Short mmCIF file of C-alpha atoms and ligand atoms in Angstrom, two decimals:
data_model
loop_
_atom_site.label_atom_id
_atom_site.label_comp_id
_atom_site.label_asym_id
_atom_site.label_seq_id
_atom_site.Cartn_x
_atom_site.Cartn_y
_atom_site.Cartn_z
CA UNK A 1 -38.46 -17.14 2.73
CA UNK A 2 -35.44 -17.95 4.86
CA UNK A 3 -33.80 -14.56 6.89
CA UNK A 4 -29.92 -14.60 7.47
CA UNK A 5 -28.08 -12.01 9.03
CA UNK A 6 -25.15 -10.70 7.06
CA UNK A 7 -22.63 -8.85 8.70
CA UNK A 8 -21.71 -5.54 7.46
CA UNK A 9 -17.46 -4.72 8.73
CA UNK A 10 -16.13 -1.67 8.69
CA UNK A 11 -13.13 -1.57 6.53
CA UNK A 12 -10.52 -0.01 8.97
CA UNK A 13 -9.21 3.72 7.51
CA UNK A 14 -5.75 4.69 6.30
CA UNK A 15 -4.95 6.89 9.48
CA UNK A 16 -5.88 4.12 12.16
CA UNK A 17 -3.87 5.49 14.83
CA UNK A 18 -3.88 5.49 18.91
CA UNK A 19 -4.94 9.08 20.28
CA UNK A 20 -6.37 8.21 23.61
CA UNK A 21 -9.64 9.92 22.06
CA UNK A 22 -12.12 7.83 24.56
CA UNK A 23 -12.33 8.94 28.24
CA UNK A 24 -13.90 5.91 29.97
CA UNK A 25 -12.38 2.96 27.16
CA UNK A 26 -9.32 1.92 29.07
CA UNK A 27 -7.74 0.49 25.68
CA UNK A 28 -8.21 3.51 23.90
CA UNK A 29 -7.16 5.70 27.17
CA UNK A 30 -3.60 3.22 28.15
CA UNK A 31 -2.80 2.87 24.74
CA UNK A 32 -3.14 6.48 23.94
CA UNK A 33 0.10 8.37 21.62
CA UNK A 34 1.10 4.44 20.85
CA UNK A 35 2.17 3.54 17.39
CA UNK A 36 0.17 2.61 15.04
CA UNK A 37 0.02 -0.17 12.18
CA UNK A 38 -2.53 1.06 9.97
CA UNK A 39 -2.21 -1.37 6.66
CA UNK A 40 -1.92 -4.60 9.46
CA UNK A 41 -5.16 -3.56 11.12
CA UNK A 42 -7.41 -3.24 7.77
CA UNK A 43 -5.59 -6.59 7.01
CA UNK A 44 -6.49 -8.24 10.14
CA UNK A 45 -9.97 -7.43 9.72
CA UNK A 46 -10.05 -8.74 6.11
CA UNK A 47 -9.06 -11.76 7.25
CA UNK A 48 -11.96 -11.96 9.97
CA UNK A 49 -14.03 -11.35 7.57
CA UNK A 50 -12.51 -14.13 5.60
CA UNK A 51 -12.54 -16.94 8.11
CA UNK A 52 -16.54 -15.82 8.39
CA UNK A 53 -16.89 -16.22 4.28
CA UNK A 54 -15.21 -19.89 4.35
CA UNK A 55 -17.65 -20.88 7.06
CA UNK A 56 -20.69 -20.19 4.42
CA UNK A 57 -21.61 -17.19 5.86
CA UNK A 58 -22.44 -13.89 3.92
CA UNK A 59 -20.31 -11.26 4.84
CA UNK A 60 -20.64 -6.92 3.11
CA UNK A 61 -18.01 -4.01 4.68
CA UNK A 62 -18.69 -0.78 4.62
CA UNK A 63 -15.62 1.66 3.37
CA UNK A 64 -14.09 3.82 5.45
CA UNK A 65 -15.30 7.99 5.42
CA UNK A 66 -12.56 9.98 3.84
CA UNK A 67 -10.41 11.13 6.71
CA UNK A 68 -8.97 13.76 8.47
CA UNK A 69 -12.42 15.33 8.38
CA UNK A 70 -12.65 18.82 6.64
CA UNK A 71 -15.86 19.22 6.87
CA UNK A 72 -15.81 18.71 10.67
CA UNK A 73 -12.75 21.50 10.75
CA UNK A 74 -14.65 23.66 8.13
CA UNK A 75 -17.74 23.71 10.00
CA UNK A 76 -15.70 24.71 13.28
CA UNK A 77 -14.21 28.22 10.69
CA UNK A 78 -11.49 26.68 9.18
CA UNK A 79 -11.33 27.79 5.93
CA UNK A 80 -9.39 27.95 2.35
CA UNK A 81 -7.97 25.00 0.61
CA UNK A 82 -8.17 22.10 2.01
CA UNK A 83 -4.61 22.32 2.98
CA UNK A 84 -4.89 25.21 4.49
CA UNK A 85 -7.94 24.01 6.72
CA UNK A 86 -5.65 20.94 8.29
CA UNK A 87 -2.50 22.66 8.80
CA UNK A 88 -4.28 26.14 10.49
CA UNK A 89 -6.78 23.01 12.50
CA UNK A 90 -3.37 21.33 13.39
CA UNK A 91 -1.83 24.77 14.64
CA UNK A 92 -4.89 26.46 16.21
CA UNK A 93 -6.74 23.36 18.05
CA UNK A 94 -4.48 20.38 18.03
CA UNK A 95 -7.36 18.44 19.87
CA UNK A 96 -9.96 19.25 18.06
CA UNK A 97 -7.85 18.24 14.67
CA UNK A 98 -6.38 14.77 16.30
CA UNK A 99 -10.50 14.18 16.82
CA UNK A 100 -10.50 14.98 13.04
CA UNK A 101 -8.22 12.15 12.52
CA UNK A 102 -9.95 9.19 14.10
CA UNK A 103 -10.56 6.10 11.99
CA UNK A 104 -13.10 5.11 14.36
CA UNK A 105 -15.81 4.53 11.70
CA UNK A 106 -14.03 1.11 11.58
CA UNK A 107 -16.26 0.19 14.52
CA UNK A 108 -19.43 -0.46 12.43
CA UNK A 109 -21.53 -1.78 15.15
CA UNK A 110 -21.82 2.55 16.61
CA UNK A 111 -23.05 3.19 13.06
CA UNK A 112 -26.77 3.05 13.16
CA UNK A 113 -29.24 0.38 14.95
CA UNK A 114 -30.68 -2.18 13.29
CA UNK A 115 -34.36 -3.36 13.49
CA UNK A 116 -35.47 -6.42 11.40
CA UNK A 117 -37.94 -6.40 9.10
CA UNK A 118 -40.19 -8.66 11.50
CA UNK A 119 -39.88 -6.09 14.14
CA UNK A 120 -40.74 -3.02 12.75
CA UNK A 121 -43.77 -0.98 11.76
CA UNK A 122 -43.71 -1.69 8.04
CA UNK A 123 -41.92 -4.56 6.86
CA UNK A 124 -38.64 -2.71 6.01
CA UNK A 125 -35.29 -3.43 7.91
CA UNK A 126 -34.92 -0.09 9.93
CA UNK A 127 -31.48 1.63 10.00
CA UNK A 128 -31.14 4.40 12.44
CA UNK A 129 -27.64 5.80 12.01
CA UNK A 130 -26.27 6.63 15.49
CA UNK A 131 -25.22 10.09 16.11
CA UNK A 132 -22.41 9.18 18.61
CA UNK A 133 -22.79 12.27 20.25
CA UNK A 134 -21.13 11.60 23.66
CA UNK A 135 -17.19 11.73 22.07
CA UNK A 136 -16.31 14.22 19.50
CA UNK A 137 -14.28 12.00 17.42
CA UNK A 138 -17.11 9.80 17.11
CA UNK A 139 -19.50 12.65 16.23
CA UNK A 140 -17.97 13.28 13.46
CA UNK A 141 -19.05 9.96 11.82
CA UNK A 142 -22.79 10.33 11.13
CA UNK A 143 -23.61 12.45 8.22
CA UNK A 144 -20.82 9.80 6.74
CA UNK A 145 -22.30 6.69 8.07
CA UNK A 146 -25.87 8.57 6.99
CA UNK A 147 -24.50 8.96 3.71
CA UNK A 148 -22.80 5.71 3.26
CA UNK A 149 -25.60 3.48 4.63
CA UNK A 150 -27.99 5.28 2.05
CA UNK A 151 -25.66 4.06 -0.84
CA UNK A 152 -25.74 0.57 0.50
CA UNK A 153 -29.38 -0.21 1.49
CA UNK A 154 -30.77 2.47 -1.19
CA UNK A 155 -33.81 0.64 -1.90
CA UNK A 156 -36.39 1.97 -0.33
CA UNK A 157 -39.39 -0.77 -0.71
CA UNK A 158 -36.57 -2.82 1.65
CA UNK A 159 -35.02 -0.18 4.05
CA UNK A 160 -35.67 2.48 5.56
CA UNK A 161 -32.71 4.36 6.68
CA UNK A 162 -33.58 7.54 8.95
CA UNK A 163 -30.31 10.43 9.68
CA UNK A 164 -28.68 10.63 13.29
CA UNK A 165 -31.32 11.79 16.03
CA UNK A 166 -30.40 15.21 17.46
CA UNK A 167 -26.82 15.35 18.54
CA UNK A 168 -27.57 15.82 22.17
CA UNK A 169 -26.24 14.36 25.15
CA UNK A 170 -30.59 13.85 25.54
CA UNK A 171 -30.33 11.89 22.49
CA UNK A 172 -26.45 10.88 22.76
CA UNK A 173 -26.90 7.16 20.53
CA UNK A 174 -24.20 4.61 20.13
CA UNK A 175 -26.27 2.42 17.71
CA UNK A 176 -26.23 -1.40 17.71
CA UNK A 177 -23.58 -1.38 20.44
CA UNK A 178 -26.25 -1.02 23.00
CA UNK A 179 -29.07 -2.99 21.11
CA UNK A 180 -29.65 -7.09 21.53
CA UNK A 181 -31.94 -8.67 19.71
CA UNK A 182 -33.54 -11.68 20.73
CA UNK A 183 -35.80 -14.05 18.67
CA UNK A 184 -36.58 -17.86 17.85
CA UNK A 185 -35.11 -17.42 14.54
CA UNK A 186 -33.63 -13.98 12.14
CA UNK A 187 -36.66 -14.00 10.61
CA UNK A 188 -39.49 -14.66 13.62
CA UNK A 189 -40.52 -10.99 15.87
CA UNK A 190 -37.83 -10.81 18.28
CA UNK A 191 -37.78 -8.60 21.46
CA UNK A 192 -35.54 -5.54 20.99
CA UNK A 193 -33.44 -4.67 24.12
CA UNK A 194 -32.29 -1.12 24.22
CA UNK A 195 -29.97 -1.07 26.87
CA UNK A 196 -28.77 2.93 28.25
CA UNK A 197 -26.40 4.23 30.82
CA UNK A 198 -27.19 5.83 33.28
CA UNK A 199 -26.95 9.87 33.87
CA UNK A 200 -26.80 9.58 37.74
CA UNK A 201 -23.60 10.04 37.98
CA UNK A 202 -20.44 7.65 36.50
CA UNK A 203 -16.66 8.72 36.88
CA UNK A 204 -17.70 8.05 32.93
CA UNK A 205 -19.46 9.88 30.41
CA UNK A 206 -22.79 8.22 29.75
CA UNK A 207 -22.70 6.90 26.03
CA UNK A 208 -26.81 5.72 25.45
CA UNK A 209 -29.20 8.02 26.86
CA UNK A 210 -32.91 5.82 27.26
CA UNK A 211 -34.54 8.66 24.91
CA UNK A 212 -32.42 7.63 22.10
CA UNK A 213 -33.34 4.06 22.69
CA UNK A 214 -37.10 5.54 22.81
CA UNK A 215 -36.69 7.13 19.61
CA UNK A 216 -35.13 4.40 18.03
CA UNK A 217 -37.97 2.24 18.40
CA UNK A 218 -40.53 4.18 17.96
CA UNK A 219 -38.49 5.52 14.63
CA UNK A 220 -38.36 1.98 13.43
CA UNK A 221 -42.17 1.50 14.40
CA UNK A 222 -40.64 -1.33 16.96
CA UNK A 223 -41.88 -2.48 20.77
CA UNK A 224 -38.62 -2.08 22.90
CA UNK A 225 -37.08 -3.11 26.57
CA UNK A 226 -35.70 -0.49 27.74
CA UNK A 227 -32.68 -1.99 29.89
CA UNK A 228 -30.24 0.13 32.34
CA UNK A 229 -26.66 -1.24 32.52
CA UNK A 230 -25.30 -2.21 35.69
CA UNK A 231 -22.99 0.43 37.56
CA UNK A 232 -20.64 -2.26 37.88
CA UNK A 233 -20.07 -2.70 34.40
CA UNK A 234 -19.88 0.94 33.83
CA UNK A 235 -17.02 1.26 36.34
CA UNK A 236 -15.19 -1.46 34.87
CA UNK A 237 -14.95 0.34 31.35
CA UNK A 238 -18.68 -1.26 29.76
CA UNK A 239 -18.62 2.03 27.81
CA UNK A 240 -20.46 0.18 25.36
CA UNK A 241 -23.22 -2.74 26.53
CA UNK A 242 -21.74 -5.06 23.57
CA UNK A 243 -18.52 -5.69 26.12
CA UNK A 244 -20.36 -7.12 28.50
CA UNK A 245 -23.13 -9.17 26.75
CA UNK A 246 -24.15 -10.77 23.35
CA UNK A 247 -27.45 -12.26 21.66
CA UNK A 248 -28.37 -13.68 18.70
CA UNK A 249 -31.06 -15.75 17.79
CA UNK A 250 -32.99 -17.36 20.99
CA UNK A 251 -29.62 -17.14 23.04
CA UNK A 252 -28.07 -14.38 24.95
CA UNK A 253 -24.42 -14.56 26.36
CA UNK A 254 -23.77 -12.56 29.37
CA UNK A 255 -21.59 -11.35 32.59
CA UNK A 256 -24.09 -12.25 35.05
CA UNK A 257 -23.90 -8.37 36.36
CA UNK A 258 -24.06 -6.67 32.80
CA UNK A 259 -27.42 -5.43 33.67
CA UNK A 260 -29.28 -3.24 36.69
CA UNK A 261 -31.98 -5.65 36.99
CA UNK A 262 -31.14 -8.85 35.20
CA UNK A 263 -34.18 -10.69 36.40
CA UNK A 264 -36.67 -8.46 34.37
CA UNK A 265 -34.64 -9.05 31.27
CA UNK A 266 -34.46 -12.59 31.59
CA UNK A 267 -38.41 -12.69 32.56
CA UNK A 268 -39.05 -10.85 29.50
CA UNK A 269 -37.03 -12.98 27.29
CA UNK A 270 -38.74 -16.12 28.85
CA UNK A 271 -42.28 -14.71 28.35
CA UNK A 272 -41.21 -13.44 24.68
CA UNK A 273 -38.72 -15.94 23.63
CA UNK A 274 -39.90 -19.27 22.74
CA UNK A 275 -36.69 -21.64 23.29
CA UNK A 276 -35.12 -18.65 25.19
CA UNK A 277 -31.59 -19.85 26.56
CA UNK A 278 -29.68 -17.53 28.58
CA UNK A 279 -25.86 -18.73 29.09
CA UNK A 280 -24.49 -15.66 32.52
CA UNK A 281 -21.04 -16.17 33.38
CA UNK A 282 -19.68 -15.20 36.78
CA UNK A 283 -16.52 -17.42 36.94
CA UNK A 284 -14.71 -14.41 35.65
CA UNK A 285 -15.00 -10.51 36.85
CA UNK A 286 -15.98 -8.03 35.08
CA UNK A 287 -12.25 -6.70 34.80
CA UNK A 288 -11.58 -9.69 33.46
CA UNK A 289 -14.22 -9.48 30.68
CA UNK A 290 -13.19 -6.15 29.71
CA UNK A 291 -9.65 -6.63 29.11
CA UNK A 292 -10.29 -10.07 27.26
CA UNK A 293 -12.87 -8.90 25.37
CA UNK A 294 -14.70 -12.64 25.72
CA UNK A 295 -18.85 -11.07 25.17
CA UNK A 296 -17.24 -8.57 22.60
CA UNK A 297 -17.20 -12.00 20.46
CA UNK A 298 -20.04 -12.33 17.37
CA UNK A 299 -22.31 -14.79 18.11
CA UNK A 300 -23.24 -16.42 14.83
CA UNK A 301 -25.60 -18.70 13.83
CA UNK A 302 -23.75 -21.32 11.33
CA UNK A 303 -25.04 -22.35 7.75
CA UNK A 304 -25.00 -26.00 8.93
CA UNK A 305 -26.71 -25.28 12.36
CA UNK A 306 -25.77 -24.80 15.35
CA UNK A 307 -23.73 -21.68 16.53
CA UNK A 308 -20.03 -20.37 17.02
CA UNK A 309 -18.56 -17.40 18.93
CA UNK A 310 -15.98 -15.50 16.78
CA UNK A 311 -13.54 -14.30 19.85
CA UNK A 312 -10.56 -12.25 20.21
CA UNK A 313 -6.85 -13.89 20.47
CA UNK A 314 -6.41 -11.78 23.94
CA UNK A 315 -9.51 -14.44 25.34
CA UNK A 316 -7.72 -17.50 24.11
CA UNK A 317 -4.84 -15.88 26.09
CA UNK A 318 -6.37 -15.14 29.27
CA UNK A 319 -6.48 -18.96 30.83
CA UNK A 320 -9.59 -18.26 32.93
CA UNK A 321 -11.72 -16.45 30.40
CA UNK A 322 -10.68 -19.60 27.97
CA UNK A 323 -12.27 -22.13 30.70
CA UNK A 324 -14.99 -19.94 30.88
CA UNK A 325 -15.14 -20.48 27.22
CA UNK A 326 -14.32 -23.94 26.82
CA UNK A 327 -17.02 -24.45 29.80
CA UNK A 328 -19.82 -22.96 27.47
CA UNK A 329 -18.86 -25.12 24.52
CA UNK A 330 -19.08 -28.13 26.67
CA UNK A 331 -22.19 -27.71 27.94
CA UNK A 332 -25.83 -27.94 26.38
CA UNK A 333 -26.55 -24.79 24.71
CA UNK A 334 -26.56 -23.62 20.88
CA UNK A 335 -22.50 -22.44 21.03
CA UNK A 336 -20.63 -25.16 19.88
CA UNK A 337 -17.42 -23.37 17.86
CA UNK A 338 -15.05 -21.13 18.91
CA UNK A 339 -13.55 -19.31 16.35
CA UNK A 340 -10.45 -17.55 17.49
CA UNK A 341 -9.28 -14.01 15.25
CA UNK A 342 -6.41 -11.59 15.51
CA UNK A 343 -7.86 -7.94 15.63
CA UNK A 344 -4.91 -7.05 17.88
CA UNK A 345 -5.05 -3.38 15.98
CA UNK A 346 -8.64 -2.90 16.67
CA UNK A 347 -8.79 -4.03 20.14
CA UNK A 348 -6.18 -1.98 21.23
CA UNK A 349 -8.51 1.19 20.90
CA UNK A 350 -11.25 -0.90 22.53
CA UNK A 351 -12.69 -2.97 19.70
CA UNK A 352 -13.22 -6.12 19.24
CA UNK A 353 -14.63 -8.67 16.93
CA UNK A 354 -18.53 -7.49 17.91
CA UNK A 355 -17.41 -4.18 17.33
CA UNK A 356 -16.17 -4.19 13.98
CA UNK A 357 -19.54 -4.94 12.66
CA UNK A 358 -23.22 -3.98 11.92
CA UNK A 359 -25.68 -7.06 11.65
CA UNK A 360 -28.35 -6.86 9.38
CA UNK A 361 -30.75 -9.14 8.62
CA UNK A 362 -32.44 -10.00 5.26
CA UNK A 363 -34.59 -12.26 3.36
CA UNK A 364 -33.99 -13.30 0.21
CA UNK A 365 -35.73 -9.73 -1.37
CA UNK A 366 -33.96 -7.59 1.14
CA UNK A 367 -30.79 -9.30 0.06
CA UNK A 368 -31.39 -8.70 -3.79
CA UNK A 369 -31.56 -5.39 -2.73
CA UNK A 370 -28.27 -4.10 -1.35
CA UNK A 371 -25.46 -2.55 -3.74
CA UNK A 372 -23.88 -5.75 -4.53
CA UNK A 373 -20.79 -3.85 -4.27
CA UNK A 374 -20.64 -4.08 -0.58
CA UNK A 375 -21.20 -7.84 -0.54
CA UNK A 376 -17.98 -9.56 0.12
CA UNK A 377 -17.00 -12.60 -3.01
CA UNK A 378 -13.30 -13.83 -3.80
CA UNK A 379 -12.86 -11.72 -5.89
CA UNK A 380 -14.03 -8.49 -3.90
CA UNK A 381 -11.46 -9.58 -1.28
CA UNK A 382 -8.50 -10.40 -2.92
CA UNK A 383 -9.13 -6.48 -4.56
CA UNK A 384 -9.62 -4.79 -1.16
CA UNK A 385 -6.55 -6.93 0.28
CA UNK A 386 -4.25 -5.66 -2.65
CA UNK A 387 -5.66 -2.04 -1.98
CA UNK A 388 -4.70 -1.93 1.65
CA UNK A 389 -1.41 -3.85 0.76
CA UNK A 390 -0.78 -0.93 -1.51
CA UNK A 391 -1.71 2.23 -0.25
CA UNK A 392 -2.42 1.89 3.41
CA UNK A 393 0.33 3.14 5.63
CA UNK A 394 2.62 0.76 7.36
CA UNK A 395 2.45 2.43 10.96
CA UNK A 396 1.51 5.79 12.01
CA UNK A 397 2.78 7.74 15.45
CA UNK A 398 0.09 10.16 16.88
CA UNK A 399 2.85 13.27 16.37
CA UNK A 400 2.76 12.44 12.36
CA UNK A 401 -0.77 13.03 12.39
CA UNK A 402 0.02 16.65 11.70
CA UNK A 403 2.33 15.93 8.73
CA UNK A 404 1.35 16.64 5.32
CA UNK A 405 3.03 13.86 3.96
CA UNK A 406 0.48 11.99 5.69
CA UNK A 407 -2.39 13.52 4.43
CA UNK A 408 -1.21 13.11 1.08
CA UNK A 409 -0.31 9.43 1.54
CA UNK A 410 -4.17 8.70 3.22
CA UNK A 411 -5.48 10.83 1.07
CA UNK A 412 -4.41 8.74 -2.05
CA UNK A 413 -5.47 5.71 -0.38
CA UNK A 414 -8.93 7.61 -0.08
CA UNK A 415 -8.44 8.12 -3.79
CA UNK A 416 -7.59 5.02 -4.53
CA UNK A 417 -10.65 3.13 -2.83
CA UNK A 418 -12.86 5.31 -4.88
CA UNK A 419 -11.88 3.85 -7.64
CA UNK A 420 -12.18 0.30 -6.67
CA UNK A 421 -15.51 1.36 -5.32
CA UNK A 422 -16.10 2.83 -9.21
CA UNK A 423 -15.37 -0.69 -10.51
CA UNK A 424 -15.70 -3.29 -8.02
O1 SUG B 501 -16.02 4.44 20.78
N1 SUG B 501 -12.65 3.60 20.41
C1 SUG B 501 -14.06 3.25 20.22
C2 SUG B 501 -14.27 1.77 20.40
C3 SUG B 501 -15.66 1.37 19.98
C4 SUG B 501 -15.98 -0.02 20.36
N2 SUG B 501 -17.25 -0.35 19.85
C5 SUG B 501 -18.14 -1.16 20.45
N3 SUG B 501 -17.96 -1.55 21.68
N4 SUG B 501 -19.16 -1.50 19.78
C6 SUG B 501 -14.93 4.05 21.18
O2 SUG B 501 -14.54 4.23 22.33
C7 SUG B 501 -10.77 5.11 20.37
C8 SUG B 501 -10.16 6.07 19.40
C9 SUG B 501 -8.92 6.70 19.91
O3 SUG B 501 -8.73 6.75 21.12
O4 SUG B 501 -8.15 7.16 19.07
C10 SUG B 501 -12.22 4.81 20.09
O5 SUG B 501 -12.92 5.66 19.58
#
């Protein structure tokens, strides 16, 4: 029974807006109290997910959690009407209410980790949703993701989908972000790479603590590397070990010093790996990486055979990260597409194409299984386009955030998506 991989975007929120929310993401942090363009976001990642349904591939989204969130504010004392919880939030503890208003669910890949069916203990695809415990923004996503992830993959003889570890900076867990697997095909056992920050010490927070990479695996019932980034990359703004490195199937794409000890992950992929093929790039620094985004691409394996790398327009635009590029379709390895796509929106808060989405792979029962309501056709599409067309807001500047008129206006785009969801 042949195993793809369908990739699972997050449909980017109403209130997509810039508020500098991320200490150690320099997007998020320069582009901080910018303007934002809400509706042309959610549209640009439609059409990503587009250009990925013309190529053959299968291709689900997951919604968007209803934001600002009350029940973050409500569980911090605000009470009353809803109303009354954002505007005393908004008065009282601007901060904590601008984290209330983060559409960073969009970034799909922090919602849980994925291990494959091959992998784990019992046969199921494992879904650990990530608490995202390091930025409070972020926290607030995982009784949503939880929640939402339980609708999609609700059948339990396929998937097993286990709540947030404890919300610790022990446990702090960014989910698939800082997970690679690597495997001779979607369906064969793979080696999972957990890959963790370290706590000695960054000018950054550290995002993956090892014991949630521990408990991941031994959640899912899965063996597990357990990898430390490089300092290096941390400095540079790695916040997240999908900027600096990217694997699918038997290959792995990476900075040549995205890792503290490269040579013990690339033994262990040779030993594990059958066909392993390990493409490290050091024409370019790791400055150079981060801004351009270039291992932030999805690494796809094609319907025909063969593999492309979905990048971000700001790679095509940086000339030596495009050689770079052009240097690994040329030679003889897997990668022989380049697929270039505006997320302009998304990247300006620090996420790119990678980031936007949670892999998942299935075989043809596990596949039956999901809420077909979450699997992308024409039709699906075309309705989620005219929804954003319709209710999402055309830009949004961090100081409206606190308007009611806002609220109203995401709120009945929140309204409206729940009754697409009713009828898609
Ligand atoms: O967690 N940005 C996200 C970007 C996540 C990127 N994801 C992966 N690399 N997989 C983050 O830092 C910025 C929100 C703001 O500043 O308003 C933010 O949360």
């Amino acid at each position: 029974m042949t195993t793809i991989e369908i990739n699972f975007d997050g449909l980017i929120g109403p209130i997509h807006n810039y508020a500098g929310l991320s200490p150690g993401n320099i997007a998020s942090a320069s582009n901080a109290g910018a303007i934002s363009q809400p509706r042309a976001a959610a549209l640009q990642g439609l059409a990503k997910m587009k250009r990925l349904i013309d190529r053959g591939l299968v291709q689900g989204f997951i919604p968007p959690p209803r934001r600002p969130a009350i029940a973050a504010l409500r569980a911090a004392g605000f009470s009353g009407g809803d109303r009354d919880v954002l505007a005393a939030a908004a008065q009282d503890d601007p901060v904590l209410f601008n984290n209330a208003c983060s559409a960073s669910a969009m970034w799909a890949a922090n919602a849980a980790t994925v291990i494959a069916a091959a992998d784990s203990g019992d046969g199921r695809v494992h879904l650990v949703t990530a608490n995202l415990a390091t930025m409070l923004h972020r926290s607030f996503e995982a009784p949503d993701s939880f929640a939402m992830l339980r609708t999609i993959f609700r059948d339990e003889r396929c998937f097993a989908v286990h709540p947030a570890l404890p919300g610790t900076q022990h446990f702090s867990d960014e989910g698939a972000a800082n997970h690679m697997r690597l495997a001779p095909s979607h369906g064969a056992r793979g080696l999972n790479i957990f890959v963790h920050g370290t706590a000695r010490g960054s000018r950054f927070p550290e995002r993956q603590a090892r014991r949630a990479g521990e408990a991941v695996a031994r959640l899912a019932g899965a063996q597990g590397l357990h990898m430390l980034q490089s300092q290096a990359a941390i400095e540079a703004g790695a916040f997240h070990n999908d900027v600096v490195a990217v694997a699918n199937e038997h290959v792995l794409l990476a900075h040549a010093h995205a890792f503290a000890d490269r040579e013990a992950l690339i033994g262990a992929a040779l030993r594990a790996v059958p066909g392993f093929v390990a493409i490290e790039i050091d024409s370019i620094g790791l400055d150079e990486a981060i801004s351009s985004y270039l291992f932030n691409s999805q690494l796809i394996t094609l319907p025909e055979g063969g593999m492309a790398l979905v990048l971000p327009g700001e790679a095509q635009a940086a000339p030596r990260v495009w050689a770079a590029v052009e240097a690994i379709l040329e030679a003889d390895n897997p990668i022989n597409e380049a697929i270039v796509v505006d997320v302009r929106e998304s990247m300006r808060n620090g996420g790119g194409p990678a980031c936007l989405r949670l892999r998942v792979p299935v075989n043809a029962a596990a596949r039956a299984a999901i809420d077909p309501r979450f699997l992308l056709d024409a039709r699906r599409w075309d309705a989620l386009c005219g929804l954003v067309e319709r209710h999402w807001p055309e830009r949004i500047d961090a100081a409206d955030l606190a308007d009611p008129a806002l609220w109203d206006a995401v709120g009945a785009a929140h309204d409206a998506l729940d009754i697409l969801l009713a009828r898609i």
